[in-house]
Amino acid sequence: MSEELDYMSMRILPISMLLLLLIMPLFNISIMTASMVVSEIRMERITDLGCMDTVYFACEFLNLLATIVSLVCLYRMNGISKAYNYAWIIFVFELISEMVRQISGLFIREDRKGFFSHIMHSGLNLFPKLLIIAGVAVLLNGLTEMLNELRTDSNTESLGVSRIKNLNKFWVVVELIRNLIWFVLYASAHILMSEGTISLGKMPRVVSISVGVSVILMFVHVVISIIIFFNIWKVFKSYYLYRYNRGV
């Protein structure tokens, strides 16, 4: 790949990544709500299920669109840093895993009462999210490499290499905790409700607390996503100006 800068990709990538990250909690909400509604097959739930399906498929479309746009941008930028090439590879696997999840989900739904099927379905929902976490972490490592190249630039200190590294660590920790909680919550609630142990609106206290913690972490996720967006945009802009002024 050529090391010539693609400014259009550097402008689009922060936006596509922000869209990809903001869709993640919507997936969690729509999947969890839909599973609870399905467990109560009553006429008054049909409308709710239709609304959840609309939200879910809208998320699917936006997730696919944001992933493809991000892949194109990363491919056109991977000459800048090896980190972007690694991030591109990770997001390719994320796209493949999403396709596998959707195809496998058609067969898993046939066995609604199977314990293994519920665990498998929960794992298939979790794996693409873990790849997104890894992809963003590698992308942030690419930002630190760009900042290290800007050592002689006056804006380097204001951007803060250490701040990006701390943001990266915080991102990984929060997202691992958030997604693992959702995995356990979704799997357990789906199993219990399918067996008739609990019903919608009559959740055990432990499950209710887990839902509350998940909601809090969801808002934290949104805040981190916005911070990541501004950091990517700021570093890309500074790096482009740095290379442009040097005539590279």
PDB file of C-alpha atoms in Angstrom:
ATOM      1  CA  MET A   1       0.000   0.000   0.000  1.00  0.00           C
ATOM      2  CA  SER A   2       1.102   3.550  -0.672  1.00  0.00           C
ATOM      3  CA  GLU A   3       1.864   5.766   2.310  1.00  0.00           C
ATOM      4  CA  GLU A   4       0.168   8.708   0.573  1.00  0.00           C
ATOM      5  CA  LEU A   5      -2.503  10.097   2.867  1.00  0.00           C
ATOM      6  CA  ASP A   6      -6.146   9.615   1.973  1.00  0.00           C
ATOM      7  CA  TYR A   7      -7.729  12.624   3.627  1.00  0.00           C
ATOM      8  CA  MET A   8     -11.273  11.557   2.701  1.00  0.00           C
ATOM      9  CA  SER A   9     -10.818   8.249   4.545  1.00  0.00           C
ATOM     10  CA  MET A  10      -9.349  10.085   7.529  1.00  0.00           C
ATOM     11  CA  ARG A  11     -12.468  12.257   7.662  1.00  0.00           C
ATOM     12  CA  ILE A  12     -14.978   9.419   7.210  1.00  0.00           C
ATOM     13  CA  LEU A  13     -13.440   6.789   9.517  1.00  0.00           C
ATOM     14  CA  PRO A  14     -14.146   8.637  12.818  1.00  0.00           C
ATOM     15  CA  ILE A  15     -17.817   8.982  11.832  1.00  0.00           C
ATOM     16  CA  SER A  16     -18.233   5.360  10.747  1.00  0.00           C
ATOM     17  CA  MET A  17     -16.529   4.158  13.938  1.00  0.00           C
ATOM     18  CA  LEU A  18     -18.812   6.328  16.077  1.00  0.00           C
ATOM     19  CA  LEU A  19     -21.870   4.898  14.309  1.00  0.00           C
ATOM     20  CA  LEU A  20     -20.558   1.353  14.801  1.00  0.00           C
ATOM     21  CA  LEU A  21     -19.972   1.916  18.512  1.00  0.00           C
ATOM     22  CA  LEU A  22     -23.328   3.598  19.178  1.00  0.00           C
ATOM     23  CA  ILE A  23     -25.161   0.670  17.551  1.00  0.00           C
ATOM     24  CA  MET A  24     -23.673  -1.855  20.023  1.00  0.00           C
ATOM     25  CA  PRO A  25     -25.942  -1.000  23.013  1.00  0.00           C
ATOM     26  CA  LEU A  26     -28.983  -0.829  20.703  1.00  0.00           C
ATOM     27  CA  PHE A  27     -28.269  -4.430  19.700  1.00  0.00           C
ATOM     28  CA  ASN A  28     -28.191  -5.444  23.363  1.00  0.00           C
ATOM     29  CA  ILE A  29     -31.485  -3.738  24.135  1.00  0.00           C
ATOM     30  CA  SER A  30     -33.344  -5.007  21.066  1.00  0.00           C
ATOM     31  CA  ILE A  31     -32.124  -8.604  21.445  1.00  0.00           C
ATOM     32  CA  MET A  32     -32.917  -8.755  25.169  1.00  0.00           C
ATOM     33  CA  THR A  33     -36.347  -7.144  24.801  1.00  0.00           C
ATOM     34  CA  ALA A  34     -37.273  -9.304  21.830  1.00  0.00           C
ATOM     35  CA  SER A  35     -36.335 -12.498  23.694  1.00  0.00           C
ATOM     36  CA  MET A  36     -38.520 -11.461  26.630  1.00  0.00           C
ATOM     37  CA  VAL A  37     -41.451 -10.588  24.393  1.00  0.00           C
ATOM     38  CA  VAL A  38     -41.181 -13.876  22.497  1.00  0.00           C
ATOM     39  CA  SER A  39     -41.322 -15.771  25.793  1.00  0.00           C
ATOM     40  CA  GLU A  40     -44.810 -14.357  26.377  1.00  0.00           C
ATOM     41  CA  ILE A  41     -46.746 -15.381  23.292  1.00  0.00           C
ATOM     42  CA  ARG A  42     -49.869 -13.311  23.697  1.00  0.00           C
ATOM     43  CA  MET A  43     -51.705 -11.135  21.192  1.00  0.00           C
ATOM     44  CA  GLU A  44     -50.828  -7.907  22.989  1.00  0.00           C
ATOM     45  CA  ARG A  45     -47.112  -8.741  22.546  1.00  0.00           C
ATOM     46  CA  ILE A  46     -47.261  -9.069  18.765  1.00  0.00           C
ATOM     47  CA  THR A  47     -46.993  -5.299  18.209  1.00  0.00           C
ATOM     48  CA  ASP A  48     -44.080  -5.042  20.660  1.00  0.00           C
ATOM     49  CA  LEU A  49     -42.287  -7.874  18.878  1.00  0.00           C
ATOM     50  CA  GLY A  50     -42.776  -6.156  15.524  1.00  0.00           C
ATOM     51  CA  CYS A  51     -41.284  -2.933  16.871  1.00  0.00           C
ATOM     52  CA  MET A  52     -38.284  -4.804  18.281  1.00  0.00           C
ATOM     53  CA  ASP A  53     -37.775  -6.571  14.966  1.00  0.00           C
ATOM     54  CA  THR A  54     -37.773  -3.197  13.189  1.00  0.00           C
ATOM     55  CA  VAL A  55     -35.187  -1.792  15.588  1.00  0.00           C
ATOM     56  CA  TYR A  56     -33.086  -4.965  15.348  1.00  0.00           C
ATOM     57  CA  PHE A  57     -33.008  -5.063  11.546  1.00  0.00           C
ATOM     58  CA  ALA A  58     -32.290  -1.325  11.401  1.00  0.00           C
ATOM     59  CA  CYS A  59     -29.321  -1.960  13.700  1.00  0.00           C
ATOM     60  CA  GLU A  60     -28.233  -4.857  11.482  1.00  0.00           C
ATOM     61  CA  PHE A  61     -28.269  -2.642   8.401  1.00  0.00           C
ATOM     62  CA  LEU A  62     -26.441   0.271  10.062  1.00  0.00           C
ATOM     63  CA  ASN A  63     -23.906  -2.098  11.618  1.00  0.00           C
ATOM     64  CA  LEU A  64     -23.172  -3.659   8.232  1.00  0.00           C
ATOM     65  CA  LEU A  65     -22.934  -0.238   6.560  1.00  0.00           C
ATOM     66  CA  ALA A  66     -20.628   1.198   9.237  1.00  0.00           C
ATOM     67  CA  THR A  67     -18.413  -1.908   9.184  1.00  0.00           C
ATOM     68  CA  ILE A  68     -18.003  -1.863   5.408  1.00  0.00           C
ATOM     69  CA  VAL A  69     -17.242   1.877   5.351  1.00  0.00           C
ATOM     70  CA  SER A  70     -14.706   1.433   8.165  1.00  0.00           C
ATOM     71  CA  LEU A  71     -13.079  -1.459   6.307  1.00  0.00           C
ATOM     72  CA  VAL A  72     -12.700   0.616   3.144  1.00  0.00           C
ATOM     73  CA  CYS A  73     -11.193   3.532   5.089  1.00  0.00           C
ATOM     74  CA  LEU A  74      -8.801   1.288   7.044  1.00  0.00           C
ATOM     75  CA  TYR A  75      -7.692  -0.431   3.838  1.00  0.00           C
ATOM     76  CA  ARG A  76      -6.875   2.911   2.238  1.00  0.00           C
ATOM     77  CA  MET A  77      -4.982   3.989   5.376  1.00  0.00           C
ATOM     78  CA  ASN A  78      -3.018   0.864   6.294  1.00  0.00           C
ATOM     79  CA  GLY A  79       0.163   2.270   4.736  1.00  0.00           C
ATOM     80  CA  ILE A  80       0.318   4.839   7.545  1.00  0.00           C
ATOM     81  CA  SER A  81       0.616   2.309  10.361  1.00  0.00           C
ATOM     82  CA  LYS A  82       0.595  -1.494  10.714  1.00  0.00           C
ATOM     83  CA  ALA A  83      -2.026  -1.018  13.430  1.00  0.00           C
ATOM     84  CA  TYR A  84      -4.592  -0.017  10.803  1.00  0.00           C
ATOM     85  CA  ASN A  85      -3.814  -3.130   8.799  1.00  0.00           C
ATOM     86  CA  TYR A  86      -4.345  -5.256  11.932  1.00  0.00           C
ATOM     87  CA  ALA A  87      -7.562  -3.369  12.704  1.00  0.00           C
ATOM     88  CA  TRP A  88      -8.741  -4.026   9.141  1.00  0.00           C
ATOM     89  CA  ILE A  89      -8.130  -7.766   9.594  1.00  0.00           C
ATOM     90  CA  ILE A  90     -10.029  -7.795  12.905  1.00  0.00           C
ATOM     91  CA  PHE A  91     -13.040  -6.008  11.414  1.00  0.00           C
ATOM     92  CA  VAL A  92     -13.050  -8.450   8.475  1.00  0.00           C
ATOM     93  CA  PHE A  93     -13.381 -11.290  11.002  1.00  0.00           C
ATOM     94  CA  GLU A  94     -16.077  -9.275  12.797  1.00  0.00           C
ATOM     95  CA  LEU A  95     -18.037  -9.008   9.556  1.00  0.00           C
ATOM     96  CA  ILE A  96     -17.663 -12.751   8.932  1.00  0.00           C
ATOM     97  CA  SER A  97     -18.688 -13.580  12.507  1.00  0.00           C
ATOM     98  CA  GLU A  98     -21.827 -11.440  12.118  1.00  0.00           C
ATOM     99  CA  MET A  99     -22.782 -13.440   9.032  1.00  0.00           C
ATOM    100  CA  VAL A 100     -22.127 -16.731  10.847  1.00  0.00           C
ATOM    101  CA  ARG A 101     -24.206 -15.497  13.803  1.00  0.00           C
ATOM    102  CA  GLN A 102     -27.167 -14.653  11.601  1.00  0.00           C
ATOM    103  CA  ILE A 103     -27.055 -17.933   9.686  1.00  0.00           C
ATOM    104  CA  SER A 104     -26.577 -20.025  12.834  1.00  0.00           C
ATOM    105  CA  GLY A 105     -29.385 -18.136  14.576  1.00  0.00           C
ATOM    106  CA  LEU A 106     -31.877 -19.532  12.063  1.00  0.00           C
ATOM    107  CA  PHE A 107     -31.087 -23.084  13.189  1.00  0.00           C
ATOM    108  CA  ILE A 108     -30.679 -22.297  16.893  1.00  0.00           C
ATOM    109  CA  ARG A 109     -34.136 -20.689  17.096  1.00  0.00           C
ATOM    110  CA  GLU A 110     -35.671 -24.009  16.075  1.00  0.00           C
ATOM    111  CA  ASP A 111     -34.604 -25.472  19.440  1.00  0.00           C
ATOM    112  CA  ARG A 112     -36.138 -22.952  21.845  1.00  0.00           C
ATOM    113  CA  LYS A 113     -36.029 -25.268  24.873  1.00  0.00           C
ATOM    114  CA  GLY A 114     -32.451 -26.487  24.511  1.00  0.00           C
ATOM    115  CA  PHE A 115     -30.004 -25.243  27.160  1.00  0.00           C
ATOM    116  CA  PHE A 116     -27.054 -25.593  24.798  1.00  0.00           C
ATOM    117  CA  SER A 117     -28.890 -23.655  22.088  1.00  0.00           C
ATOM    118  CA  HIS A 118     -29.427 -20.669  24.391  1.00  0.00           C
ATOM    119  CA  ILE A 119     -25.766 -20.630  25.425  1.00  0.00           C
ATOM    120  CA  MET A 120     -24.662 -20.985  21.797  1.00  0.00           C
ATOM    121  CA  HIS A 121     -26.947 -18.165  20.693  1.00  0.00           C
ATOM    122  CA  SER A 122     -25.656 -15.911  23.485  1.00  0.00           C
ATOM    123  CA  GLY A 123     -22.052 -16.703  22.560  1.00  0.00           C
ATOM    124  CA  LEU A 124     -22.662 -15.961  18.898  1.00  0.00           C
ATOM    125  CA  ASN A 125     -24.107 -12.588  19.885  1.00  0.00           C
ATOM    126  CA  LEU A 126     -21.083 -11.865  22.099  1.00  0.00           C
ATOM    127  CA  PHE A 127     -18.219 -12.841  19.781  1.00  0.00           C
ATOM    128  CA  PRO A 128     -18.624 -10.044  17.164  1.00  0.00           C
ATOM    129  CA  LYS A 129     -18.755  -7.487  20.002  1.00  0.00           C
ATOM    130  CA  LEU A 130     -15.460  -8.805  21.373  1.00  0.00           C
ATOM    131  CA  LEU A 131     -13.916  -8.360  17.930  1.00  0.00           C
ATOM    132  CA  ILE A 132     -15.153  -4.762  17.813  1.00  0.00           C
ATOM    133  CA  ILE A 133     -13.539  -4.152  21.215  1.00  0.00           C
ATOM    134  CA  ALA A 134     -10.259  -5.565  19.901  1.00  0.00           C
ATOM    135  CA  GLY A 135     -10.504  -3.608  16.647  1.00  0.00           C
ATOM    136  CA  VAL A 136     -11.037  -0.293  18.419  1.00  0.00           C
ATOM    137  CA  ALA A 137      -8.159  -1.056  20.824  1.00  0.00           C
ATOM    138  CA  VAL A 138      -5.814  -1.685  17.900  1.00  0.00           C
ATOM    139  CA  LEU A 139      -7.090   1.465  16.184  1.00  0.00           C
ATOM    140  CA  LEU A 140      -6.261   3.507  19.282  1.00  0.00           C
ATOM    141  CA  ASN A 141      -2.777   1.973  19.265  1.00  0.00           C
ATOM    142  CA  GLY A 142      -2.474   3.346  15.743  1.00  0.00           C
ATOM    143  CA  LEU A 143      -3.254   6.805  17.095  1.00  0.00           C
ATOM    144  CA  THR A 144      -0.373   6.561  19.576  1.00  0.00           C
ATOM    145  CA  GLU A 145       1.979   5.590  16.728  1.00  0.00           C
ATOM    146  CA  MET A 146       0.862   8.651  14.782  1.00  0.00           C
ATOM    147  CA  LEU A 147       1.374  10.838  17.843  1.00  0.00           C
ATOM    148  CA  ASN A 148       4.875   9.448  18.339  1.00  0.00           C
ATOM    149  CA  GLU A 149       5.666  10.592  14.801  1.00  0.00           C
ATOM    150  CA  LEU A 150       4.406  14.040  15.765  1.00  0.00           C
ATOM    151  CA  ARG A 151       6.969  14.433  18.568  1.00  0.00           C
ATOM    152  CA  THR A 152       8.456  17.494  16.919  1.00  0.00           C
ATOM    153  CA  ASP A 153       5.044  19.092  16.384  1.00  0.00           C
ATOM    154  CA  SER A 154       3.847  21.683  18.926  1.00  0.00           C
ATOM    155  CA  ASN A 155       0.384  20.096  19.181  1.00  0.00           C
ATOM    156  CA  THR A 156       1.681  16.743  20.390  1.00  0.00           C
ATOM    157  CA  GLU A 157       1.606  17.578  24.072  1.00  0.00           C
ATOM    158  CA  SER A 158      -1.937  18.925  23.913  1.00  0.00           C
ATOM    159  CA  LEU A 159      -3.118  15.751  22.211  1.00  0.00           C
ATOM    160  CA  GLY A 160      -1.474  13.508  24.828  1.00  0.00           C
ATOM    161  CA  VAL A 161      -0.037  10.090  24.015  1.00  0.00           C
ATOM    162  CA  SER A 162      -0.560   8.906  27.594  1.00  0.00           C
ATOM    163  CA  ARG A 163      -4.189  10.038  27.482  1.00  0.00           C
ATOM    164  CA  ILE A 164      -4.851   7.884  24.416  1.00  0.00           C
ATOM    165  CA  LYS A 165      -3.215   4.899  26.126  1.00  0.00           C
ATOM    166  CA  ASN A 166      -5.310   5.409  29.263  1.00  0.00           C
ATOM    167  CA  LEU A 167      -8.439   5.780  27.143  1.00  0.00           C
ATOM    168  CA  ASN A 168      -7.573   2.517  25.395  1.00  0.00           C
ATOM    169  CA  LYS A 169      -7.201   0.647  28.701  1.00  0.00           C
ATOM    170  CA  PHE A 170     -10.426   2.130  30.057  1.00  0.00           C
ATOM    171  CA  TRP A 171     -12.258   1.193  26.859  1.00  0.00           C
ATOM    172  CA  VAL A 172     -11.133  -2.445  26.987  1.00  0.00           C
ATOM    173  CA  VAL A 173     -11.955  -2.900  30.704  1.00  0.00           C
ATOM    174  CA  VAL A 174     -15.396  -1.261  30.544  1.00  0.00           C
ATOM    175  CA  GLU A 175     -16.417  -3.067  27.365  1.00  0.00           C
ATOM    176  CA  LEU A 176     -15.300  -6.485  28.573  1.00  0.00           C
ATOM    177  CA  ILE A 177     -17.266  -6.056  31.796  1.00  0.00           C
ATOM    178  CA  ARG A 178     -20.307  -4.651  29.987  1.00  0.00           C
ATOM    179  CA  ASN A 179     -20.468  -7.391  27.368  1.00  0.00           C
ATOM    180  CA  LEU A 180     -19.801 -10.222  29.816  1.00  0.00           C
ATOM    181  CA  ILE A 181     -22.643  -8.972  32.016  1.00  0.00           C
ATOM    182  CA  TRP A 182     -24.927  -8.841  28.987  1.00  0.00           C
ATOM    183  CA  PHE A 183     -23.854 -12.357  28.003  1.00  0.00           C
ATOM    184  CA  VAL A 184     -24.730 -13.806  31.409  1.00  0.00           C
ATOM    185  CA  LEU A 185     -27.886 -11.704  31.687  1.00  0.00           C
ATOM    186  CA  TYR A 186     -29.173 -12.562  28.232  1.00  0.00           C
ATOM    187  CA  ALA A 187     -28.391 -16.275  28.514  1.00  0.00           C
ATOM    188  CA  SER A 188     -29.883 -16.696  31.992  1.00  0.00           C
ATOM    189  CA  ALA A 189     -32.995 -14.593  31.328  1.00  0.00           C
ATOM    190  CA  HIS A 190     -33.631 -16.348  28.031  1.00  0.00           C
ATOM    191  CA  ILE A 191     -33.355 -19.792  29.635  1.00  0.00           C
ATOM    192  CA  LEU A 192     -35.471 -18.916  32.679  1.00  0.00           C
ATOM    193  CA  MET A 193     -38.220 -17.237  30.668  1.00  0.00           C
ATOM    194  CA  SER A 194     -38.362 -20.020  28.075  1.00  0.00           C
ATOM    195  CA  GLU A 195     -38.788 -22.530  30.909  1.00  0.00           C
ATOM    196  CA  GLY A 196     -41.505 -20.409  32.515  1.00  0.00           C
ATOM    197  CA  THR A 197     -39.507 -19.849  35.705  1.00  0.00           C
ATOM    198  CA  ILE A 198     -39.908 -16.085  35.433  1.00  0.00           C
ATOM    199  CA  SER A 199     -42.063 -13.783  33.341  1.00  0.00           C
ATOM    200  CA  LEU A 200     -41.798 -10.270  31.996  1.00  0.00           C
ATOM    201  CA  GLY A 201     -42.140  -7.754  34.827  1.00  0.00           C
ATOM    202  CA  LYS A 202     -41.378 -10.391  37.508  1.00  0.00           C
ATOM    203  CA  MET A 203     -37.610 -10.583  37.349  1.00  0.00           C
ATOM    204  CA  PRO A 204     -35.562 -11.784  40.356  1.00  0.00           C
ATOM    205  CA  ARG A 205     -33.761  -9.049  42.259  1.00  0.00           C
ATOM    206  CA  VAL A 206     -30.342 -10.214  41.074  1.00  0.00           C
ATOM    207  CA  VAL A 207     -31.445  -9.992  37.437  1.00  0.00           C
ATOM    208  CA  SER A 208     -32.970  -6.543  38.040  1.00  0.00           C
ATOM    209  CA  ILE A 209     -29.710  -5.302  39.591  1.00  0.00           C
ATOM    210  CA  SER A 210     -27.752  -6.725  36.644  1.00  0.00           C
ATOM    211  CA  VAL A 211     -30.045  -4.888  34.250  1.00  0.00           C
ATOM    212  CA  GLY A 212     -29.502  -1.651  36.202  1.00  0.00           C
ATOM    213  CA  VAL A 213     -25.706  -2.059  36.102  1.00  0.00           C
ATOM    214  CA  SER A 214     -25.901  -2.834  32.377  1.00  0.00           C
ATOM    215  CA  VAL A 215     -27.896   0.346  31.730  1.00  0.00           C
ATOM    216  CA  ILE A 216     -25.310   2.418  33.612  1.00  0.00           C
ATOM    217  CA  LEU A 217     -22.478   0.802  31.649  1.00  0.00           C
ATOM    218  CA  MET A 218     -24.424   1.452  28.457  1.00  0.00           C
ATOM    219  CA  PHE A 219     -24.351   5.198  29.162  1.00  0.00           C
ATOM    220  CA  VAL A 220     -20.645   4.933  30.005  1.00  0.00           C
ATOM    221  CA  HIS A 221     -20.164   3.187  26.661  1.00  0.00           C
ATOM    222  CA  VAL A 222     -21.867   6.055  24.829  1.00  0.00           C
ATOM    223  CA  VAL A 223     -19.647   8.630  26.565  1.00  0.00           C
ATOM    224  CA  ILE A 224     -16.473   6.649  25.789  1.00  0.00           C
ATOM    225  CA  SER A 225     -17.564   6.249  22.159  1.00  0.00           C
ATOM    226  CA  ILE A 226     -17.954  10.017  21.774  1.00  0.00           C
ATOM    227  CA  ILE A 227     -14.558  10.609  23.420  1.00  0.00           C
ATOM    228  CA  ILE A 228     -12.960   8.065  21.058  1.00  0.00           C
ATOM    229  CA  PHE A 229     -14.585   9.798  18.093  1.00  0.00           C
ATOM    230  CA  PHE A 230     -13.176  13.208  19.028  1.00  0.00           C
ATOM    231  CA  ASN A 231      -9.717  11.772  19.709  1.00  0.00           C
ATOM    232  CA  ILE A 232      -9.589   9.959  16.361  1.00  0.00           C
ATOM    233  CA  TRP A 233     -10.805  13.061  14.539  1.00  0.00           C
ATOM    234  CA  LYS A 234      -8.325  15.327  16.352  1.00  0.00           C
ATOM    235  CA  VAL A 235      -5.295  13.077  15.826  1.00  0.00           C
ATOM    236  CA  PHE A 236      -6.126  12.482  12.158  1.00  0.00           C
ATOM    237  CA  LYS A 237      -6.494  16.197  11.546  1.00  0.00           C
ATOM    238  CA  SER A 238      -3.204  17.048  13.272  1.00  0.00           C
ATOM    239  CA  TYR A 239      -1.375  14.228  11.502  1.00  0.00           C
ATOM    240  CA  TYR A 240      -2.680  15.289   8.103  1.00  0.00           C
ATOM    241  CA  LEU A 241      -1.608  18.904   8.683  1.00  0.00           C
ATOM    242  CA  TYR A 242       1.779  17.692   9.916  1.00  0.00           C
ATOM    243  CA  ARG A 243       2.383  15.610   6.795  1.00  0.00           C
ATOM    244  CA  TYR A 244       0.970  18.307   4.520  1.00  0.00           C
ATOM    245  CA  ASN A 245       3.263  20.995   5.951  1.00  0.00           C
ATOM    246  CA  ARG A 246       6.238  18.693   5.497  1.00  0.00           C
ATOM    247  CA  GLY A 247       5.210  18.074   1.902  1.00  0.00           C
ATOM    248  CA  VAL A 248       5.045  14.293   2.460  1.00  0.00           C
TER     249      VAL A 248
END
